[in-house]
GROMACS .gro file of C-alpha atoms in nm:
model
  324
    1UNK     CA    1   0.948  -0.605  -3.507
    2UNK     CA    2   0.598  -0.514  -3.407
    3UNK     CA    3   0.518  -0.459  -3.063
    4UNK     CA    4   0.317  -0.663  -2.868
    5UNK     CA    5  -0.024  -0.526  -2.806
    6UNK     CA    6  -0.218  -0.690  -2.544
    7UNK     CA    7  -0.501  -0.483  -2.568
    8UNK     CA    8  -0.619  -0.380  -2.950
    9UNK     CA    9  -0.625  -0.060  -3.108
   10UNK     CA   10  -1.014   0.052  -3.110
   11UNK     CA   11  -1.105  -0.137  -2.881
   12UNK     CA   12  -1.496  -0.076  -2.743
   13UNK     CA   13  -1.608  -0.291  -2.456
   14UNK     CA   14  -1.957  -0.210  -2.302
   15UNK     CA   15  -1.817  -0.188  -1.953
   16UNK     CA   16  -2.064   0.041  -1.811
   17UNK     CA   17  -2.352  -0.171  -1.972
   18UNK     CA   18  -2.327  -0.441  -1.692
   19UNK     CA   19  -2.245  -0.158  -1.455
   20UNK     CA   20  -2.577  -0.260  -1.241
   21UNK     CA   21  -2.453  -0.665  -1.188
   22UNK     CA   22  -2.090  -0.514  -1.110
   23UNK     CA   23  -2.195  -0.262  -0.873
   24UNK     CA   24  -2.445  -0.528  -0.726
   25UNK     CA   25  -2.172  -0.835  -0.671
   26UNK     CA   26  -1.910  -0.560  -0.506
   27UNK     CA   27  -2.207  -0.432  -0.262
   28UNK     CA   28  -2.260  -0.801  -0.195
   29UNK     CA   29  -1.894  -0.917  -0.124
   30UNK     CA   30  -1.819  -0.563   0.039
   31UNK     CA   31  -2.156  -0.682   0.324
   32UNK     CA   32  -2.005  -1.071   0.294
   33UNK     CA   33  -1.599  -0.918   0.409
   34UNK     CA   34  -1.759  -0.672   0.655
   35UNK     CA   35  -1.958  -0.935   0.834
   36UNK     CA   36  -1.660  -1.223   0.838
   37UNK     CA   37  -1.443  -0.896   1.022
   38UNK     CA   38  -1.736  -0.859   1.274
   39UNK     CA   39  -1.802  -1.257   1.289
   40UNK     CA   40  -1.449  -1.455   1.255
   41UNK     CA   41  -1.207  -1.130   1.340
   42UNK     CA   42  -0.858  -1.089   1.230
   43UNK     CA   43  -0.569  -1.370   1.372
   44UNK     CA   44  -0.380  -1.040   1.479
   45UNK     CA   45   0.004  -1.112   1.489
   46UNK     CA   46   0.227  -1.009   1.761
   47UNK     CA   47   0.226  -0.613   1.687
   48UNK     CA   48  -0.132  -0.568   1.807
   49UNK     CA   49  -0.202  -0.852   2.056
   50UNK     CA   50   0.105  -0.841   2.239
   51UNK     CA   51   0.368  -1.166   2.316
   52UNK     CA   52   0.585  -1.322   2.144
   53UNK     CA   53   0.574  -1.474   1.800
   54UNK     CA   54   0.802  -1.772   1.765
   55UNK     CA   55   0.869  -1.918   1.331
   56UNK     CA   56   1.036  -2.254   1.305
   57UNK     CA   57   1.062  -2.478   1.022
   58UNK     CA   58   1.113  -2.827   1.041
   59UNK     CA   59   1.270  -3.055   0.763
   60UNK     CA   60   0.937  -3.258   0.753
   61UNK     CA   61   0.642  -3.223   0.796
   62UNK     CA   62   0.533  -3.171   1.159
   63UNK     CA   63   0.197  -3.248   1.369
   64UNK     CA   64   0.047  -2.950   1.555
   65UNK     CA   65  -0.103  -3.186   1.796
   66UNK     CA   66   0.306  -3.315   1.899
   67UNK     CA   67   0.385  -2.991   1.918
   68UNK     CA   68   0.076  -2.797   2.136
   69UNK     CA   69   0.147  -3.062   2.342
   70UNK     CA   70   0.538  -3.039   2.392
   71UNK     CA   71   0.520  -2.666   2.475
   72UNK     CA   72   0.187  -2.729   2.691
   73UNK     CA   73   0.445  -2.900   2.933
   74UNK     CA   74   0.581  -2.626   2.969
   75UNK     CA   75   0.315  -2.433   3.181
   76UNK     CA   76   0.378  -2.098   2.972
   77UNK     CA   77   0.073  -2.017   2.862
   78UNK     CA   78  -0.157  -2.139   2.596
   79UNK     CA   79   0.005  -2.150   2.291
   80UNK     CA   80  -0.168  -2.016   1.945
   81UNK     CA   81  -0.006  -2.288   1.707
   82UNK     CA   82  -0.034  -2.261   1.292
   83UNK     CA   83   0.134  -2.337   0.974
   84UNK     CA   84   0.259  -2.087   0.770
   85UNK     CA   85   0.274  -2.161   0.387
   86UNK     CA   86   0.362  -2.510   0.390
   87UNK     CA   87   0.331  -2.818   0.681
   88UNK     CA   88   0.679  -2.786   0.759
   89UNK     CA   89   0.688  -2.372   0.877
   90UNK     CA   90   0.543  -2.288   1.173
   91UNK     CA   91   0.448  -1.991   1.370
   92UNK     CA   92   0.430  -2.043   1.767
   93UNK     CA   93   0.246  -1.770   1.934
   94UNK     CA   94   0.263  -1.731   2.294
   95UNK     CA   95   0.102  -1.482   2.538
   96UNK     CA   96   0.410  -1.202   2.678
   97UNK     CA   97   0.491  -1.347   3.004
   98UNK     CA   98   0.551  -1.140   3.334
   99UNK     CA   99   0.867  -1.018   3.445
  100UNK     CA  100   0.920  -0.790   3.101
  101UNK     CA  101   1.175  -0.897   2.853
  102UNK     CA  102   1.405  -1.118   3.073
  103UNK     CA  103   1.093  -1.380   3.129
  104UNK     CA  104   1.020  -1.380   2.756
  105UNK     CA  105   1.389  -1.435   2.658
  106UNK     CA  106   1.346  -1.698   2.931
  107UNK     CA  107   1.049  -1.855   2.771
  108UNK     CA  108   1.172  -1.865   2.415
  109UNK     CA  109   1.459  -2.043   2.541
  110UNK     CA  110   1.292  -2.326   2.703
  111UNK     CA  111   1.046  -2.369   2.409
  112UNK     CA  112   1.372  -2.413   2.211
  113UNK     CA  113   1.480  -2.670   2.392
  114UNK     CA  114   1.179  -2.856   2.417
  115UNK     CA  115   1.100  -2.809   2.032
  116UNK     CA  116   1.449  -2.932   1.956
  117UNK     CA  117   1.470  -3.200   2.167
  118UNK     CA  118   1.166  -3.373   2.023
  119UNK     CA  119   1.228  -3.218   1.676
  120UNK     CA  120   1.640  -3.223   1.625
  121UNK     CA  121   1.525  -3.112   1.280
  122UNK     CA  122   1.384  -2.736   1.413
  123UNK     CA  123   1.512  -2.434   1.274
  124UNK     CA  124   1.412  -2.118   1.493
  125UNK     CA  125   1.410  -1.859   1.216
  126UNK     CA  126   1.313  -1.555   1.404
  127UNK     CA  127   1.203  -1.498   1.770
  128UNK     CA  128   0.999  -1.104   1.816
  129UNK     CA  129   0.860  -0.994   2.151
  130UNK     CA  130   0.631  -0.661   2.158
  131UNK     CA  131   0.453  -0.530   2.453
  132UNK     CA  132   0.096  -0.505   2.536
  133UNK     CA  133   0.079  -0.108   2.547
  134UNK     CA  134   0.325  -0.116   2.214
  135UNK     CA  135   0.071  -0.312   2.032
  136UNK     CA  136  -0.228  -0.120   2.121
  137UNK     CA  137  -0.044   0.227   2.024
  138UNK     CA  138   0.024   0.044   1.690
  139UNK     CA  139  -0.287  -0.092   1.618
  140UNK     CA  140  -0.437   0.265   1.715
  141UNK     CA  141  -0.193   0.452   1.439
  142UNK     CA  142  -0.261   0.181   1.159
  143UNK     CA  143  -0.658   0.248   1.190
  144UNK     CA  144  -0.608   0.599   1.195
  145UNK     CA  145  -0.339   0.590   0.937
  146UNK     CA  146  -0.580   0.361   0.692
  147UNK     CA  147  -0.895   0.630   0.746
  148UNK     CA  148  -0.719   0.978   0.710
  149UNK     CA  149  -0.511   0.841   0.384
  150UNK     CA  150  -0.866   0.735   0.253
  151UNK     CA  151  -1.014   1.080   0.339
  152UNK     CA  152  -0.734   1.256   0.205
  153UNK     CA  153  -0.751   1.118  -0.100
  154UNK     CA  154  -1.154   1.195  -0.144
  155UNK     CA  155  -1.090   1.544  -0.055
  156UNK     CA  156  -0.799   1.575  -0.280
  157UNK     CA  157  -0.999   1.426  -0.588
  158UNK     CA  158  -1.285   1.653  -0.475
  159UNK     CA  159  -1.084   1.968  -0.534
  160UNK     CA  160  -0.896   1.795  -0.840
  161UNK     CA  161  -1.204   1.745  -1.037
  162UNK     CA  162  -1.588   1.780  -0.882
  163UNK     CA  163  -1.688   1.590  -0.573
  164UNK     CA  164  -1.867   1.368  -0.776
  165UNK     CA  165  -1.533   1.198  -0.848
  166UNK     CA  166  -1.450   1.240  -0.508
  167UNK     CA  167  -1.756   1.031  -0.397
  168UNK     CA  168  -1.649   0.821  -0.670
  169UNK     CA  169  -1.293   0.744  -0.554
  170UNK     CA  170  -1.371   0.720  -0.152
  171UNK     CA  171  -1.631   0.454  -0.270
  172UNK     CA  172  -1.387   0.237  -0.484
  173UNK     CA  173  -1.081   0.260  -0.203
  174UNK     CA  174  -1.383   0.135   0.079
  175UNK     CA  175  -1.465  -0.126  -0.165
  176UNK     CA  176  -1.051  -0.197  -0.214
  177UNK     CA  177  -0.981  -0.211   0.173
  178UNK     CA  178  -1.308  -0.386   0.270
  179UNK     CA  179  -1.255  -0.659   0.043
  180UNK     CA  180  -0.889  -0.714   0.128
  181UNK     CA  181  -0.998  -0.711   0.519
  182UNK     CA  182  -1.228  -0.981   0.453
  183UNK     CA  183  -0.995  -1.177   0.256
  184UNK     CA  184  -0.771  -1.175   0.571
  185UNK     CA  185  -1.113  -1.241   0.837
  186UNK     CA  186  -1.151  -1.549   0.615
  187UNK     CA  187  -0.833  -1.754   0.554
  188UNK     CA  188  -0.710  -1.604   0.911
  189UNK     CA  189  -0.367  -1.545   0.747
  190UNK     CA  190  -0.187  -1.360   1.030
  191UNK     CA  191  -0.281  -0.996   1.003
  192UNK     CA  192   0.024  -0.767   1.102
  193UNK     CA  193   0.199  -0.427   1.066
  194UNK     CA  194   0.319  -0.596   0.707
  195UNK     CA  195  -0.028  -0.654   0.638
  196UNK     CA  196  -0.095  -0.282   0.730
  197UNK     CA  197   0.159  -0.140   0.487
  198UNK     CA  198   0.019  -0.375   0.166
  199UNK     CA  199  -0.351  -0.196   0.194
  200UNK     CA  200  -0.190   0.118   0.216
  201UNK     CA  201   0.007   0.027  -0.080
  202UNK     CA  202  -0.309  -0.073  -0.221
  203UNK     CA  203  -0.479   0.246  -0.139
  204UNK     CA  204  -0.172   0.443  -0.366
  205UNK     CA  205  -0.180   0.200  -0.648
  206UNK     CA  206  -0.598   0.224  -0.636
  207UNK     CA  207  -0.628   0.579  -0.624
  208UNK     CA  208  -0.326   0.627  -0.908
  209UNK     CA  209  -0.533   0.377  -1.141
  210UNK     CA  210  -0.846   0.562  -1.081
  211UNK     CA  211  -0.712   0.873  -1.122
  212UNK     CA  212  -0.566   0.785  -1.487
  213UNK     CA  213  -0.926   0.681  -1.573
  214UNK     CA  214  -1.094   1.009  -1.426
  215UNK     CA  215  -0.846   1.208  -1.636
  216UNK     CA  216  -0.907   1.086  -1.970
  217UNK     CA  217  -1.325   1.115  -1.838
  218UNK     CA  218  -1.259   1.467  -1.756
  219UNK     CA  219  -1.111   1.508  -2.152
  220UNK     CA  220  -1.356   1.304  -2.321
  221UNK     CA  221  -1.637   1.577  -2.150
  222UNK     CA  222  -1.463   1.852  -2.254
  223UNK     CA  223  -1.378   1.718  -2.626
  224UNK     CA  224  -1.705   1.569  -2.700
  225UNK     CA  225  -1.991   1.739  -2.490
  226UNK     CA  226  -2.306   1.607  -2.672
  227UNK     CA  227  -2.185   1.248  -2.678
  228UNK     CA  228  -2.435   1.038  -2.419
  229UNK     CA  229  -2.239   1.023  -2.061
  230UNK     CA  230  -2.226   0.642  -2.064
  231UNK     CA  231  -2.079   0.655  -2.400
  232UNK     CA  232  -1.823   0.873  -2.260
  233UNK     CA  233  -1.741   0.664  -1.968
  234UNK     CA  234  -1.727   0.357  -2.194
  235UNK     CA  235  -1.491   0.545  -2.430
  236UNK     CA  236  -1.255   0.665  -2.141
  237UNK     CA  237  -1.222   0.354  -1.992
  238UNK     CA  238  -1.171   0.163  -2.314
  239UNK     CA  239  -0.866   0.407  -2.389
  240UNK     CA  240  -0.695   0.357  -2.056
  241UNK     CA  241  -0.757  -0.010  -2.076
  242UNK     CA  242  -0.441  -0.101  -2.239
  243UNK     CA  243  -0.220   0.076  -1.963
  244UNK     CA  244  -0.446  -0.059  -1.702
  245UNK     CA  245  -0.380  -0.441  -1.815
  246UNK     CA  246   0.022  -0.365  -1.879
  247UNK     CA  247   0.085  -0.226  -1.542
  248UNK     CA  248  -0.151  -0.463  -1.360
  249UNK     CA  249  -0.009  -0.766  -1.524
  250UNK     CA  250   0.357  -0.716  -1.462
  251UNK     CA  251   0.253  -0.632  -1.071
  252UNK     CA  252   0.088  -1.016  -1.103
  253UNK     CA  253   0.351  -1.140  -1.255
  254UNK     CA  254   0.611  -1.045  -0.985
  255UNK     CA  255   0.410  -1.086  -0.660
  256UNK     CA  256   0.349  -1.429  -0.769
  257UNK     CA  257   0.700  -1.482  -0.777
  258UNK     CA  258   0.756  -1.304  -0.480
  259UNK     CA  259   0.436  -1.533  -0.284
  260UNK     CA  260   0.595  -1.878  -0.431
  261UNK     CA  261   0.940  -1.806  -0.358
  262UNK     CA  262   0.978  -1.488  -0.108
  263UNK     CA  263   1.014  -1.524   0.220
  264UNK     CA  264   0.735  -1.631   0.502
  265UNK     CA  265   0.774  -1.306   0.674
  266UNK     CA  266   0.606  -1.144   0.377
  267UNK     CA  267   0.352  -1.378   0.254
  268UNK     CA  268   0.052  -1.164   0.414
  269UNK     CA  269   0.209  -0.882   0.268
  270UNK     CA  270   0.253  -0.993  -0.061
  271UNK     CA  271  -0.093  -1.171  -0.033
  272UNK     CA  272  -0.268  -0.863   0.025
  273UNK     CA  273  -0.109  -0.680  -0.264
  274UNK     CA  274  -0.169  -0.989  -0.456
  275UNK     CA  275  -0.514  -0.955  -0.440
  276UNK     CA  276  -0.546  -0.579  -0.401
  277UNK     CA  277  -0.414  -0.532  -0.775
  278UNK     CA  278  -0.674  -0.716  -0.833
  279UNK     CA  279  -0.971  -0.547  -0.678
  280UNK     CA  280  -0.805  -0.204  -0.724
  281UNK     CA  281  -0.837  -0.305  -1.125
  282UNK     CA  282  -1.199  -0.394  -1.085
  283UNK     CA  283  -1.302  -0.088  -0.905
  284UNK     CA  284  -1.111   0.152  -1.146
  285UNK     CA  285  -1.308  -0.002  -1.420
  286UNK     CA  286  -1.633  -0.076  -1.305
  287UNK     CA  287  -1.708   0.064  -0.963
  288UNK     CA  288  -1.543   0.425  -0.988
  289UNK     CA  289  -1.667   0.490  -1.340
  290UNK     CA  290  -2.033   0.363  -1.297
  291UNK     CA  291  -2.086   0.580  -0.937
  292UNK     CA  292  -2.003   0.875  -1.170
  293UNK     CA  293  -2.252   0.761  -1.414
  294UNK     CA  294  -2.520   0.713  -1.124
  295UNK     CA  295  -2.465   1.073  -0.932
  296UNK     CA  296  -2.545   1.261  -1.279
  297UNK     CA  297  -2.209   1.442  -1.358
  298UNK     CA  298  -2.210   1.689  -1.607
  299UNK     CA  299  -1.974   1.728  -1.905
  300UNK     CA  300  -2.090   2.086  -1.856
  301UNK     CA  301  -1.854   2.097  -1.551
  302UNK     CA  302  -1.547   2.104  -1.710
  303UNK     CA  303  -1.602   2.380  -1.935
  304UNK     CA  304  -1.380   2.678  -1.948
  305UNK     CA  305  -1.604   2.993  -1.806
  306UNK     CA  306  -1.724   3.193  -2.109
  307UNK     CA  307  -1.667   2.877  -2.358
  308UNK     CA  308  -1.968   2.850  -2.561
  309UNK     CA  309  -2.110   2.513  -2.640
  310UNK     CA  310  -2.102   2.280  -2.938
  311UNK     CA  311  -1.798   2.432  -3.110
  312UNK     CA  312  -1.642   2.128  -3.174
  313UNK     CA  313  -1.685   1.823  -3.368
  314UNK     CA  314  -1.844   1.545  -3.187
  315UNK     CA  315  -1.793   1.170  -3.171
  316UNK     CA  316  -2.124   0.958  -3.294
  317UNK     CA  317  -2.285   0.694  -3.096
  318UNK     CA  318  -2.451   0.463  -3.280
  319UNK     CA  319  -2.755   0.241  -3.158
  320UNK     CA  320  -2.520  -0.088  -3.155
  321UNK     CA  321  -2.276   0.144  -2.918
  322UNK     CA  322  -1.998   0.186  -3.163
  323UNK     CA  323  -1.799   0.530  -3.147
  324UNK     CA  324  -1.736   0.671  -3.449
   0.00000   0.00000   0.00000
């Protein structure tokens, strides 16, 4: 039995000859995500506002209106009310009371027995209180966590291969995290520690894709020095392509799964890795590749000191872009 091949042997697609559209519609949405995050914000969740986060799920469909209203009664606060998935999930967020944790057990009480008695249907499915101070220490070490991992990895690749690569990579991991934030700044999902760990996740499964595709650049320059460099890139890209579409598919395929039929306390999270695979696929293609192409790197760079050049047999480029 043959196997399946979703990607063809010999297969030559001019990827770096739309590199200047590509590279033009990422600047464009990376300026469009940045400005909904400075515009709209993120709907932070309980672990960096503070309060308590309430999820209940109702057997039918419920109307936010009934329900602000039965827990405005209740002189707690103003309540931050939303639906989560579907019309009949819920998340109640409340501001963290005074008193410490007695008052908020206190609170989440009575809004159970209001809920309830108006909805006998209601299902409280999870109740967390965090602190003001705790949320500001975590919000604190995710933004530091997200920027050193991101400079880590530039100054790894740097040292790895030339800091043209590094530029390369820092730029496509901004462009991976900058889209995902403004994915969240627009649909206002709820943006938590969960979210938090899913572009860090992202970050890893970026940087591993890109660094697949650098590799097989950095052997291309050192096999075949006089091909043209966007020939090169082209030819690199086109032979990673098939493991690129493998892995990225089966990710697909299970965190669409996991969104339909996972549970609600890790739909942001599997949203944001749903849509960082991707983005991170994009960039490893088109945006890593083409910066390399754009800050001049040098096949000459790779070449073992005291190698002379043009030993070996080269690869021809012909003037329809075929490698033969």
């Amino acid at each position: 039995m043959r196997p399946l091949k979703l990607v063809p042997d010999n297969t030559n697609i001019p990827f770096l000859k739309y590199r200047t559209w590509a590279m033009g519609f990422s600047i464009l949405l990376i300026v469009a995500s940045l400005a909904l995050v400075a515009v709209r914000g993120f709907n932070l969740g309980v672990d960096f506002v503070g309060g308590q986060m309430i999820r209940v799920t109702f057997e039918k469909p419920v109307q936010l209106d009934d329900l602000r209203q039965t827990i405005d009664g209740l002189n707690l606060g103003e309540p931050t009310i939303q639906h989560m998935g579907s019309s009949n999930e819920v998340s109640i967020r409340m501001p963290l009371p005074e008193g410490g944790e007695d008052s908020a057990n206190r609170a989440a009480t009575e809004i159970r027995r209001a809920v309830t008695a108006e909805h006998p249907d209601a299902k409280f499915t999870a109740v967390e209180t965090v602190s003001g101070k705790v949320s500001e220490e975590l919000f604190s070490a995710g933004a530091w966590a997200l920027g050193l991992a991101m400079l880590a990895i530039a100054l790894y690749i740097w040292f790895r291969f030339e800091w043209q690569f590094g530029v390369g990579a820092l730029f496509a991991l901004f462009h991976d995290v900058a889209l995902t934030l403004g994915f969240f700044a627009l649909t206002q999902l709820e943006f938590d520690l969960n979210v938090v760990a899913a572009i860090l996740t992202i970050i890893g499964y970026s940087l591993n894709d890109t660094i697949v595709v650098y590799d097989r650049i950095r052997e291309n320059m050192r096999k075949y020095r006089k091909m043209d460099i966007a020939a090169q890139l082209d030819l690199s890209v086109n032979e990673t392509l098939s493991r690129t579409v493998v892995t990225s598919l089966s990710l697909i395929i299970a965190l669409t799964i996991l969104l339909v039929l996972g549970p609600d306390v890790i739909f942001g999270f599997t949203a944001a890795m749903l849509l960082g695979i991707g983005i991170g696929t994009f960039s490893s293609v088109y945006v890593s590749a083409a910066i390399l192409l754009w800050l001049n790197v040098k096949p000459d760079s790779f070449l073992p000191q005291g190698e002379a050049k043009g030993g070996k047999a080269e690869r021809v480029v012909k003037d329809d872009g075929a490698v033969v």
